Amino acid sequence: MSATNRGADRDKLDRYYTPDGLAKACVSVLKIDTRTMVYDPHCGGGAFARACIEAGARAAFVSDIDPEAPALVGEVLPQMVILGCFDFLDEAELRAHENTAAVKVIIGNPPYKDAEAHVRAAIRHMLWKFGTWEKVTAQTERGVQEIRRPVFGAAMGPAGGSGVVTSWRVAFVLRLGFLASARRRGLFELYPPEAIYVIPERPSFTGDGEVDACDYGLFVWSGEILAQSPQRAHRAETTLRWLPPYER
């Protein structure tokens, strides 16, 4: 997702892989244990999957839009499950993979140019799986039908006693500049992050130690916060922290 080499020479698929040290530091601040199932939809070199498995994750699902992503074509760890090559923004394709039903953590480094779309897609997917549902009458390809529709965010219901699974996380490495945009105000009002972990040392996403002019952080969204009422979720205070030092 790095903003390195923006311009004519920029990689069209944003193949700027997360270094292992940074992935381990990111995973260290999340609640990963032997029951955790994680999913990296932009697996690239597989750093996040390896870090989660090393932290004890039960399984790490991976996919990528790039058919030549090293994590898809290279050596696979026993706990790593390859879902295949597809676009994470293709909602129908994503939901076709039923074996991700138990995934409670979506983690990764989304492509720089479509970062907001990937954040929204990840949160929507978690709410689709773990939110509440309502029956509505709607026009479909087969005519007017009664369908079940997920109720996102504001209407998920209270965390306690509702049967709604709220213990999920979406954790993405993003530019700190991602915070400052009038266009993204709606994203943060609808989906306030639980925490942002500033990455003090600028990471290198090119494998040669070179860094760009952007600062980064790990943005974490929480099912517990988004399961609250609209008013309480909107007033949620995002915790600002610093990521632990990591081996660059």
Short mmCIF file of C-alpha atoms in Angstrom, two decimals, residues 6-121:
data_model
loop_
_atom_site.label_atom_id
_atom_site.label_comp_id
_atom_site.label_asym_id
_atom_site.label_seq_id
_atom_site.Cartn_x
_atom_site.Cartn_y
_atom_site.Cartn_z
CA ARG A 6 3.89 7.52 -7.22
CA GLY A 7 3.53 8.49 -10.84
CA ALA A 8 4.32 6.84 -14.15
CA ASP A 9 6.57 4.18 -12.61
CA ARG A 10 4.09 3.13 -9.94
CA ASP A 11 3.18 -0.56 -9.89
CA LYS A 12 -0.35 -0.88 -11.30
CA LEU A 13 -1.28 -3.57 -8.76
CA ASP A 14 0.36 -1.73 -5.84
CA ARG A 15 2.74 -4.62 -5.19
CA TYR A 16 4.57 -3.07 -2.25
CA TYR A 17 4.93 -5.88 0.26
CA THR A 18 4.82 -5.51 4.03
CA PRO A 19 8.12 -6.39 5.72
CA ASP A 20 8.03 -9.27 8.20
CA GLY A 21 9.16 -7.13 11.13
CA LEU A 22 6.32 -4.65 10.67
CA ALA A 23 3.75 -7.44 10.28
CA LYS A 24 4.91 -9.04 13.55
CA ALA A 25 4.66 -5.71 15.39
CA CYS A 26 1.12 -5.18 14.06
CA VAL A 27 0.01 -8.67 15.04
CA SER A 28 1.49 -8.23 18.52
CA VAL A 29 -1.10 -5.57 19.43
CA LEU A 30 -4.06 -7.70 18.34
CA LYS A 31 -5.76 -10.50 20.22
CA ILE A 32 -4.39 -13.51 18.36
CA ASP A 33 -4.52 -16.93 20.04
CA THR A 34 -5.03 -20.59 19.18
CA ARG A 35 -8.74 -20.02 18.50
CA THR A 36 -8.23 -17.12 16.12
CA MET A 37 -8.93 -17.45 12.40
CA VAL A 38 -7.51 -14.58 10.35
CA TYR A 39 -7.76 -13.47 6.72
CA ASP A 40 -5.35 -11.33 4.70
CA PRO A 41 -7.08 -10.36 1.43
CA HIS A 42 -3.96 -8.60 0.06
CA CYS A 43 -1.47 -11.27 1.09
CA GLY A 44 1.39 -10.25 -1.23
CA GLY A 45 4.48 -11.84 0.27
CA GLY A 46 2.53 -13.43 3.12
CA ALA A 47 4.07 -11.44 6.00
CA PHE A 48 0.82 -11.01 7.93
CA ALA A 49 -0.17 -14.66 7.53
CA ARG A 50 3.21 -15.82 8.78
CA ALA A 51 3.11 -13.39 11.72
CA CYS A 52 -0.39 -14.54 12.73
CA ILE A 53 0.59 -18.20 12.52
CA GLU A 54 3.71 -17.50 14.57
CA ALA A 55 1.49 -15.77 17.14
CA GLY A 56 -0.56 -18.96 17.40
CA ALA A 57 -3.47 -18.38 15.02
CA ARG A 58 -5.50 -21.49 14.27
CA ALA A 59 -5.54 -20.67 10.55
CA ALA A 60 -4.57 -17.84 8.20
CA PHE A 61 -6.63 -17.50 5.01
CA VAL A 62 -5.00 -15.59 2.16
CA SER A 63 -5.97 -14.23 -1.24
CA ASP A 64 -4.68 -11.59 -3.63
CA ILE A 65 -5.69 -9.94 -6.87
CA ASP A 66 -2.22 -10.74 -8.24
CA PRO A 67 -1.91 -14.34 -9.52
CA GLU A 68 1.86 -14.10 -9.03
CA ALA A 69 1.73 -13.00 -5.38
CA PRO A 70 4.52 -14.92 -3.59
CA ALA A 71 2.15 -16.09 -0.85
CA LEU A 72 -0.07 -17.75 -3.46
CA VAL A 73 2.62 -19.48 -5.49
CA GLY A 74 5.38 -20.05 -2.95
CA GLU A 75 5.85 -22.31 0.05
CA VAL A 76 2.68 -22.66 2.13
CA LEU A 77 2.69 -23.19 5.89
CA PRO A 78 0.37 -25.89 7.27
CA GLN A 79 -1.97 -23.33 8.88
CA MET A 80 -2.15 -21.20 5.73
CA VAL A 81 -5.25 -21.65 3.57
CA ILE A 82 -5.12 -20.23 0.03
CA LEU A 83 -8.50 -18.95 -1.12
CA GLY A 84 -7.20 -18.03 -4.55
CA CYS A 85 -6.72 -15.05 -6.82
CA PHE A 86 -9.59 -12.54 -6.87
CA ASP A 87 -10.42 -8.93 -6.18
CA PHE A 88 -11.38 -8.33 -2.54
CA LEU A 89 -13.78 -5.63 -3.75
CA ASP A 90 -15.78 -8.25 -5.66
CA GLU A 91 -18.40 -8.82 -2.95
CA ALA A 92 -20.04 -11.81 -4.60
CA GLU A 93 -16.71 -13.56 -5.09
CA LEU A 94 -15.68 -12.83 -1.52
CA ARG A 95 -18.89 -14.19 -0.04
CA ALA A 96 -18.62 -17.33 -2.14
CA HIS A 97 -15.79 -18.51 0.09
CA GLU A 98 -17.84 -20.01 2.90
CA ASN A 99 -14.76 -21.40 4.63
CA THR A 100 -14.03 -17.89 5.94
CA ALA A 101 -17.18 -18.00 8.08
CA ALA A 102 -15.20 -18.33 11.32
CA VAL A 103 -12.69 -15.57 10.50
CA LYS A 104 -12.74 -12.94 13.25
CA VAL A 105 -9.76 -10.84 12.11
CA ILE A 106 -9.20 -9.28 8.69
CA ILE A 107 -5.69 -7.88 8.57
CA GLY A 108 -3.50 -6.50 5.84
CA ASN A 109 -1.97 -3.74 3.81
CA PRO A 110 -4.56 -2.68 1.20
CA PRO A 111 -3.62 -1.07 -2.11
CA TYR A 112 -2.88 2.62 -1.68
CA LYS A 113 -5.10 3.86 -4.48
CA ASP A 114 -8.26 2.08 -3.25
CA ALA A 115 -7.63 2.04 0.49
CA GLU A 116 -10.98 3.47 1.56
CA ALA A 117 -12.92 1.05 -0.63
CA HIS A 118 -11.01 -1.86 0.94
CA VAL A 119 -11.67 -0.61 4.47
CA ARG A 120 -15.39 -0.34 3.74
CA ALA A 121 -15.42 -3.76 2.07
#
